Coordinates of C-alpha atoms in Angstrom, one line a residue:
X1 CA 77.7 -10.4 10.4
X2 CA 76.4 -13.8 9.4
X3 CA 75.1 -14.6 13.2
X4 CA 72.9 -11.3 12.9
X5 CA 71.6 -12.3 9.2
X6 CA 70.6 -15.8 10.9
X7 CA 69.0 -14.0 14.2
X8 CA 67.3 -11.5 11.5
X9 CA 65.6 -14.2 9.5
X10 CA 65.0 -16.1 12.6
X11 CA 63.2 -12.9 14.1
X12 CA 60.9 -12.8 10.3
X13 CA 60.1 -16.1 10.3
X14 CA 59.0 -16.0 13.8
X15 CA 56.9 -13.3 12.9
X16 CA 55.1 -14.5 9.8
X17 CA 51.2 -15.4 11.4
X18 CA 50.6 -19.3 10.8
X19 CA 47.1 -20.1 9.5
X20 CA 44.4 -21.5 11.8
X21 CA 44.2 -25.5 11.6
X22 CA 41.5 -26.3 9.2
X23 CA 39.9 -28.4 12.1
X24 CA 39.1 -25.0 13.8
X25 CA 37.6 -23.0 10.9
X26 CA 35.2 -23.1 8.1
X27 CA 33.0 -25.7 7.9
X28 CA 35.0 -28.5 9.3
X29 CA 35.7 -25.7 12.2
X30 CA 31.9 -25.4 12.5
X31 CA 30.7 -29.4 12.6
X32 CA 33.4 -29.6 15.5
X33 CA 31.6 -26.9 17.4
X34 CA 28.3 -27.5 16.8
X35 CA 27.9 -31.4 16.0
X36 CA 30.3 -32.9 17.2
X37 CA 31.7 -31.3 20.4
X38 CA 31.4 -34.1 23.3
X39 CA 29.8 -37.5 23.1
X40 CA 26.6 -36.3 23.7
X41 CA 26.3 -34.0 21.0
X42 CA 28.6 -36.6 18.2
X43 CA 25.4 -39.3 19.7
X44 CA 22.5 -37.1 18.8
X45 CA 24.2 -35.9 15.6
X46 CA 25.0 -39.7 14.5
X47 CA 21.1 -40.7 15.5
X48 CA 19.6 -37.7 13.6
X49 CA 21.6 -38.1 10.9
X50 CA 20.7 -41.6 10.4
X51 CA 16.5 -40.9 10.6
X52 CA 17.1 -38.2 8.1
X53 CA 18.7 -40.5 6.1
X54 CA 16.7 -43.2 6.1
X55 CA 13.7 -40.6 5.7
X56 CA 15.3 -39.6 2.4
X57 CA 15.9 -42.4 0.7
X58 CA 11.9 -43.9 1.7
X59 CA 11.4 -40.0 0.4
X60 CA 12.9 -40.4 -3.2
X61 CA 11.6 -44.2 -3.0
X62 CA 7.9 -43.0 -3.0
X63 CA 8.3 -39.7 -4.6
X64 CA 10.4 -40.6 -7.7
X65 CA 11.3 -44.2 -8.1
X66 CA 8.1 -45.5 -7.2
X67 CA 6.4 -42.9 -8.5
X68 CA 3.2 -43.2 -11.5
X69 CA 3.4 -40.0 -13.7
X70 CA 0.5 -40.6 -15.8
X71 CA -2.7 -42.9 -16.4
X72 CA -4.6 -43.9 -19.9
X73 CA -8.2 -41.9 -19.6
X74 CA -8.1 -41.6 -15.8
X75 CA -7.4 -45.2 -15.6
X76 CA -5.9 -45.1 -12.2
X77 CA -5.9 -48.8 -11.3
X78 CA -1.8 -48.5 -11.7
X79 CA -1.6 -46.4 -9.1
X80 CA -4.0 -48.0 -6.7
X81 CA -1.6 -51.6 -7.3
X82 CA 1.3 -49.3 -6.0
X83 CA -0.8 -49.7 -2.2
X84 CA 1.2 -46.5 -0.9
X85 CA 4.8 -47.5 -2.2
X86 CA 4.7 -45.3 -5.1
X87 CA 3.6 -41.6 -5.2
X88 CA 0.6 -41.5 -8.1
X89 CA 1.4 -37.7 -9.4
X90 CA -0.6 -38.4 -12.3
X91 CA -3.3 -36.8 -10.7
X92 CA -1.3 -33.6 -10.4
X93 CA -0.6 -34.2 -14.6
X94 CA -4.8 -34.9 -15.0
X95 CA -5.9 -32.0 -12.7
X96 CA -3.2 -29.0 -12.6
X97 CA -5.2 -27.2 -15.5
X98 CA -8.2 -27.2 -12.5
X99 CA -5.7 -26.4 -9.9
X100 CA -4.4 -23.7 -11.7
X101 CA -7.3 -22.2 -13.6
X102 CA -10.9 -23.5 -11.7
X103 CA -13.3 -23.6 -13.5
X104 CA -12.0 -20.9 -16.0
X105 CA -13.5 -21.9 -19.4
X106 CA -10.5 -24.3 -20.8
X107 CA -10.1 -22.8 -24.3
X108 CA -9.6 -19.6 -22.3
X109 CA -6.9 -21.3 -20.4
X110 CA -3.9 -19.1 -22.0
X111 CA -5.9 -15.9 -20.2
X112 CA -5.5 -16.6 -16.5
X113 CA -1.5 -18.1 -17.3
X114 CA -1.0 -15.2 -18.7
X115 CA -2.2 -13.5 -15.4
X116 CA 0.1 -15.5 -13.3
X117 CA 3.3 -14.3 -15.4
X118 CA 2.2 -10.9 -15.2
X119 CA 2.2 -10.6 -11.6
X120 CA 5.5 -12.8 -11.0
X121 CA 7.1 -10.0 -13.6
X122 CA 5.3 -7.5 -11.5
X123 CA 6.9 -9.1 -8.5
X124 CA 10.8 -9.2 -9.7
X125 CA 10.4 -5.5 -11.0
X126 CA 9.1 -4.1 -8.2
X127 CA 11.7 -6.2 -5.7
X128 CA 14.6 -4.2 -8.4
X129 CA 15.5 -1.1 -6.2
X130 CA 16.1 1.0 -9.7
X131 CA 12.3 0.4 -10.9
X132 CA 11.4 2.6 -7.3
X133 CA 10.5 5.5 -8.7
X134 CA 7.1 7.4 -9.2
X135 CA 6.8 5.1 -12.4
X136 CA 6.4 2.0 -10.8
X137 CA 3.0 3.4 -9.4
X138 CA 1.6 3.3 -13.5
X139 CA 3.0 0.0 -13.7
X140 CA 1.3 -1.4 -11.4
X141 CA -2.1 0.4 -12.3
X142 CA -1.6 -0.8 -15.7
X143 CA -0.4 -4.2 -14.9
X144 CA -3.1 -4.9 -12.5
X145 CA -5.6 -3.0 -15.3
X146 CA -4.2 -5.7 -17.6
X147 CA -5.0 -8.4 -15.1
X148 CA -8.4 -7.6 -15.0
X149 CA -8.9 -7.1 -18.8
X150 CA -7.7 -10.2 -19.5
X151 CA -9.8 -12.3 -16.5
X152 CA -13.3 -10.7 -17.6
X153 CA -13.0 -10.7 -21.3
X154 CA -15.8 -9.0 -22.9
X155 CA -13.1 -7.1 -25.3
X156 CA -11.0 -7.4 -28.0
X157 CA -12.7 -10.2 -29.1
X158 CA -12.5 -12.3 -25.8
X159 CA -15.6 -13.8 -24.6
X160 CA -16.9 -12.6 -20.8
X161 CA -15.7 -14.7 -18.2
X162 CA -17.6 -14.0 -14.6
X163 CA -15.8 -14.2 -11.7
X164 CA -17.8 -17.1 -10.6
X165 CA -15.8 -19.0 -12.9
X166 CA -11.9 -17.7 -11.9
X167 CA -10.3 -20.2 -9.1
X168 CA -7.0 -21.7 -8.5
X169 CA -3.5 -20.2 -8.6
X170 CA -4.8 -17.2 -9.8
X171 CA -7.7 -16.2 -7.6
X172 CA -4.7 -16.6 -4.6
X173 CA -2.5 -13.8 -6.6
X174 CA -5.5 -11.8 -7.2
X175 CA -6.5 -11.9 -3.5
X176 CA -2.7 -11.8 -2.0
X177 CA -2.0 -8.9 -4.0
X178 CA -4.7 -6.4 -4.6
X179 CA -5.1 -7.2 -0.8
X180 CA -1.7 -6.6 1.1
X181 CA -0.8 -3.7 -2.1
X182 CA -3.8 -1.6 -0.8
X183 CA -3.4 -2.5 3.3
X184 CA -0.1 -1.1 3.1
X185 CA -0.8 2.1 2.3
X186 CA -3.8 2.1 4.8
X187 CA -1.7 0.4 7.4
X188 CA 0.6 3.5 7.4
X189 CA -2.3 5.9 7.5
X190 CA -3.8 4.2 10.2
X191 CA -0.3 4.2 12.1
X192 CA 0.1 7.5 11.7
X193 CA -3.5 8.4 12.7
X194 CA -2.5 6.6 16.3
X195 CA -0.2 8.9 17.1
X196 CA -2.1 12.0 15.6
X197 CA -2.3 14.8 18.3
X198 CA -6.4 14.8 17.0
X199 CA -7.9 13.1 19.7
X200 CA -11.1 12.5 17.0
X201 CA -8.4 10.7 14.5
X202 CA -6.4 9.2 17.2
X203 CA -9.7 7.7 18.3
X204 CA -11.4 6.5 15.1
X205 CA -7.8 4.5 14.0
X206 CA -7.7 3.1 17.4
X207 CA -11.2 1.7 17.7
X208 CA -10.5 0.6 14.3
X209 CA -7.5 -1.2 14.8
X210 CA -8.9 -3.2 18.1
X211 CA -12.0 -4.2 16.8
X212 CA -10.2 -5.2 13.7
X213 CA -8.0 -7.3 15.7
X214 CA -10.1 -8.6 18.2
X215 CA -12.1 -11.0 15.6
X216 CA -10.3 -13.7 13.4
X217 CA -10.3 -13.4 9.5
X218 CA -13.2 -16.1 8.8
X219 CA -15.7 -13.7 10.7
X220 CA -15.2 -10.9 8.6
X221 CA -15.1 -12.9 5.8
X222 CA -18.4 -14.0 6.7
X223 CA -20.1 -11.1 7.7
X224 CA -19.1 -9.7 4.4
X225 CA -20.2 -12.9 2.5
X226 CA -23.6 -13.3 4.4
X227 CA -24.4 -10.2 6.2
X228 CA -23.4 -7.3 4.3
X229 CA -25.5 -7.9 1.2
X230 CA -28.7 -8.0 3.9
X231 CA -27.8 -3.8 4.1
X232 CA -27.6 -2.9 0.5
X233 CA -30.5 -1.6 -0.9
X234 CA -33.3 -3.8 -3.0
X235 CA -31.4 -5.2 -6.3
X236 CA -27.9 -4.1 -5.5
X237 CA -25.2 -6.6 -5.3
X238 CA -21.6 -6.4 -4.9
X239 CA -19.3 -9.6 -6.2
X240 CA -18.3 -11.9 -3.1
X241 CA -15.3 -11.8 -4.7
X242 CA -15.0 -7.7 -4.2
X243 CA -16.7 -8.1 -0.3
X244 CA -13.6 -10.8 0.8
X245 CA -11.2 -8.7 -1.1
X246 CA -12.3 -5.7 0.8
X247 CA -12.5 -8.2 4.3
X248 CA -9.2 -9.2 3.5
X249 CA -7.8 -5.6 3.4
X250 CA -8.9 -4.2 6.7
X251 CA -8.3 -6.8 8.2
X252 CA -4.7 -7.0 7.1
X253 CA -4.4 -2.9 7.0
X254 CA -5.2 -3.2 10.8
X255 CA -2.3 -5.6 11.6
X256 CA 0.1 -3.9 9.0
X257 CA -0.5 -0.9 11.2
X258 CA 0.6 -2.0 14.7
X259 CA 3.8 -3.5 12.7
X260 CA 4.3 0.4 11.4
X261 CA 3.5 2.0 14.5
X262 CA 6.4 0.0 16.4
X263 CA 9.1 1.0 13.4
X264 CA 7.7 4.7 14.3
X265 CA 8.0 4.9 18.2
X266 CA 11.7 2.7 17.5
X267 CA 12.8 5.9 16.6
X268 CA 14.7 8.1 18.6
X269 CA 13.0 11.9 19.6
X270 CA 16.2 13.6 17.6
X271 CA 15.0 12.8 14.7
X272 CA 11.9 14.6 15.1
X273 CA 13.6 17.6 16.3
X274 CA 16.0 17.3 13.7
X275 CA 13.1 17.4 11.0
X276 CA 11.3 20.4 12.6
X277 CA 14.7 22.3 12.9
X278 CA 15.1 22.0 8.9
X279 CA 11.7 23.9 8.8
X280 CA 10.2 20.6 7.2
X281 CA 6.3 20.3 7.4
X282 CA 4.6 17.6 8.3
X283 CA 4.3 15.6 5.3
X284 CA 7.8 16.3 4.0
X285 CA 9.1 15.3 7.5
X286 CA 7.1 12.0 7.6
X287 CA 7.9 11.3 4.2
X288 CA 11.3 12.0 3.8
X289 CA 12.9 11.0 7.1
X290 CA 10.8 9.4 9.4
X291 CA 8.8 6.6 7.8
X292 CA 11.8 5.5 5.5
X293 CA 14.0 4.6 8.4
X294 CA 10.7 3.3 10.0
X295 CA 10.0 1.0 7.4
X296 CA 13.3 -0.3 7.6
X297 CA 13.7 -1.3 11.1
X298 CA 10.3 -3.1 10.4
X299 CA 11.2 -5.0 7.3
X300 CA 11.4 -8.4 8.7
X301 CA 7.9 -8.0 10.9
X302 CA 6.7 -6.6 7.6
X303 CA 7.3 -9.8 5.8
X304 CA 6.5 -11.9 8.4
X305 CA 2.9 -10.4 8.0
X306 CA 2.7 -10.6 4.2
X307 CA 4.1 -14.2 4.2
X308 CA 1.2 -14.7 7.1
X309 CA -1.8 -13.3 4.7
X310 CA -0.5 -14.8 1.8
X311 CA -1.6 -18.2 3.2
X312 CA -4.7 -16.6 5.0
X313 CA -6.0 -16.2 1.4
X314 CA -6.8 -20.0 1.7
X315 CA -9.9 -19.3 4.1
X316 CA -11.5 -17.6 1.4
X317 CA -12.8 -21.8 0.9
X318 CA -15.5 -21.2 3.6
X319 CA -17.1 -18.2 1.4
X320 CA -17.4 -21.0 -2.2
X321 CA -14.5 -19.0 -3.7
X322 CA -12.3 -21.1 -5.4
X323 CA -8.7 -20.0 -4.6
X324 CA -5.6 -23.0 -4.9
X325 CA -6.4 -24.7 -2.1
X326 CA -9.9 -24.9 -3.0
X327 CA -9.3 -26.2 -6.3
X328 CA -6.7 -28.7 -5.1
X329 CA -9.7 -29.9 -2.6
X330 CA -12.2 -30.1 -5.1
X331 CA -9.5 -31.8 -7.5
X332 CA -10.1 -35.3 -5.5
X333 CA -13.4 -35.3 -5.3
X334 CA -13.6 -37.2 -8.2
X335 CA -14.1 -41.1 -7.6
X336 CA -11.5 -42.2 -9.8
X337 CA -8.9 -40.1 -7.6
X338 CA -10.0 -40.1 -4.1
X339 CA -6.8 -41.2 -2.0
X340 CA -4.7 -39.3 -3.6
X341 CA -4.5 -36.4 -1.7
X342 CA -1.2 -36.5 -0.5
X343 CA 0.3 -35.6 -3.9
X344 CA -2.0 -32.8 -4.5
X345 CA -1.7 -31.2 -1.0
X346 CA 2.4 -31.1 -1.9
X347 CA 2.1 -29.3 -5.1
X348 CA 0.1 -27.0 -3.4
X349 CA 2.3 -26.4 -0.6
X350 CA 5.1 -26.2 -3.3
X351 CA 3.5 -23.1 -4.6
X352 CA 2.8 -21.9 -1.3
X353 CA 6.5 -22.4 -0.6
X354 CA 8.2 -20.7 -3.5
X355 CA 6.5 -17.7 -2.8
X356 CA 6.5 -17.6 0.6
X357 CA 10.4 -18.2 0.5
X358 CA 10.8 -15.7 -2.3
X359 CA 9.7 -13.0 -0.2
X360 CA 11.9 -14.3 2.9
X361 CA 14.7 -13.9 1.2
X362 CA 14.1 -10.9 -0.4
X363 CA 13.7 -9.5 2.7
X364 CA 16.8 -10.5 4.1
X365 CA 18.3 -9.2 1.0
X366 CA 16.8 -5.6 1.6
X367 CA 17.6 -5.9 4.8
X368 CA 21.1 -6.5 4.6
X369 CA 21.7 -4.1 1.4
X370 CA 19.4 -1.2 3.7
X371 CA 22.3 -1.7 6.3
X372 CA 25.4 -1.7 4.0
X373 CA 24.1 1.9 2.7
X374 CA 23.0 3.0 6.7
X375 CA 26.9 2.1 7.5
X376 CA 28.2 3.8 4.3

């Protein structure tokens, strides 16, 4: 009786499963397979490793240790001693009002900051999945109502700002926004219209869409800067600000809709016939089933192209409107700053940076959560 208790146990313990060496998983698992798996790769590793080390610590050495955080009355003789060991960010302290703002009067400073909060709150709500409902349409009326209440003044007892005087941070949002929320919606109209069975339609959105795309952003910026006011009648203007906002929507509507159109021939002919066997018309069945699970195969394209027009609002500079870039340019114009740019050009991309890896990420978040509710 004993020897079978013995084989039993023996037969258990046997068949208890051992845990993988901790040299073959997790990260120690995945430096082995990827850094350090022959000589060759341990070299390059070890090489690398010690240029990105020796980049950091010059980094931190010029960037922080070094660094000059602010001068006496634009005294910047302290930073010219450093001769390039230091970083001089007092420039960014002296001029991020300017970068910011422009030329916004300054006692009207706390108008265009406010601005900037109200779309990064428009932002976070509208990235929340329970704020999409009909509702977030009037918040984003109002909000961007708001915007514009508080950039022009003239009411509630705050003095008339034109929009020759907005620039910086601002202008950017103003442009990135009002621009790629209302190419969207064209973008899908336009997609649609391409594969309309109206030849009249189908042709209008494709002649549109080529001739769109077959001339970079800075011409259109400049034909609406230069040569569209020549066809408006005798004392009619429209504000360049309005003419590149409107540039800067057709021509990101037109690339918006080639990125739509692929998500709507991805989809397989069963879903079509699926739609029109419910009895669905048009509308409900483009709606309801075929552009959501368009839109979602085209989510990281989609960002791709937002992330890409984002930073396109910079070319704005060769119309005289003063968007961050701009102002960061203009910022070391100044004789007491000039060689300096360094500094300024990497708070800029900073911002840049943050926004354009918010919305990576949140994409990849969508993405993945889109996926996990497909599966379920």
């Amino acid at each position: 009786m004993s020897d079978i208790t013995l084989n039993a146990s023996a037969k258990v313990a046997e068949a208890v499963p051992r845990s993988a060496p901790i040299s073959q998983v997790g990260f120690v698992g995945w430096m082995r397979a990827n850094l350090f798996s022959g000589w060759l790769s341990t070299a390059v590793t070890l090489a690398l490793g010690y240029l990105i080390i020796r980049w950091a610590i010059g980094f931190v050495d010029w960037a922080f240790i070094n660094a000059v955080w602010s001068v006496p009355n634009n005294q910047t003789q302290a930073c010219r001693d450093l001769r390039g060991t230091g970083a001089c960010w007092a420039v960014v302290t002296e001029k991020h009002r300017f970068i910011l703002f422009g030329t916004y009067p300054y006692e009207e400073h706390w108008r265009p900051a406010l601005c900037i909060a109200l779309f990064v709150g428009l932002y976070i709500v509208s990235a929340m999945r329970r704020f999409w409902r009909k509702e977030l349409a009037l918040i984003w009326v109002g909000v961007l109502t708001l915007i514009g209440v508080l950039m022009w003044g003239g009411v509630l007892g705050m003095p008339y700002v034109p929009q020759e005087r907005w620039g910086g941070l601002v202008i950017t949002l103003i442009l990135a926004t009002f621009g790629l929320a209302l190419a969207f919606p064209l973008a899908v109209l336009v997609a649609l219209g391409r594969r309309s069975k109206l030849p009249a339609i189908k042709a209008l959105c494709v002649i549109y869409v080529e001739l769109i795309r077959g001339v970079p952003l800075i011409s259109l910026l400049f034909m609406a800067s230069v040569m569209f006011p020549l066809f408006l009648p005798e004392g009619m203007n429209i504000d360049k600000l309005l003419r590149a906002q409107i540039a800067i929507i057709l021509f990101a509507g037109a690339y918006l809709a080639e990125v739509v159109r692929g998500g709507l021939q991805s989809l397989s002919r069963g879903q079509y016939e699926a739609a029109d066997a419910l009895g669905l018309s048009y509308w409900q069945k483009t709606g309801f089933i075929i552009l959501p699970q368009a839109l979602r195969l085209v989510i990281p394209p989609l960002v791709n192209t937002f992330i890409g027009f984002f930073k396109d609002t910079s070319l704005v500079l060769i119309i005289g409107i003063f968007d961050l870039l701009t102002a960061g340019k203009t910022a070391i114009i100044e004789p007491a700053w000039q060689g300096f740019g360094i500094e300024v050009y990497l708070t800029v991309g900073a911002i840049y940076f943050i926004f354009c890896f918010a919305m990576s990420k949140y994409s990849q978040s969508l993405e993945a959560e889109l996926n996990r509710h497909r599966r379920h």
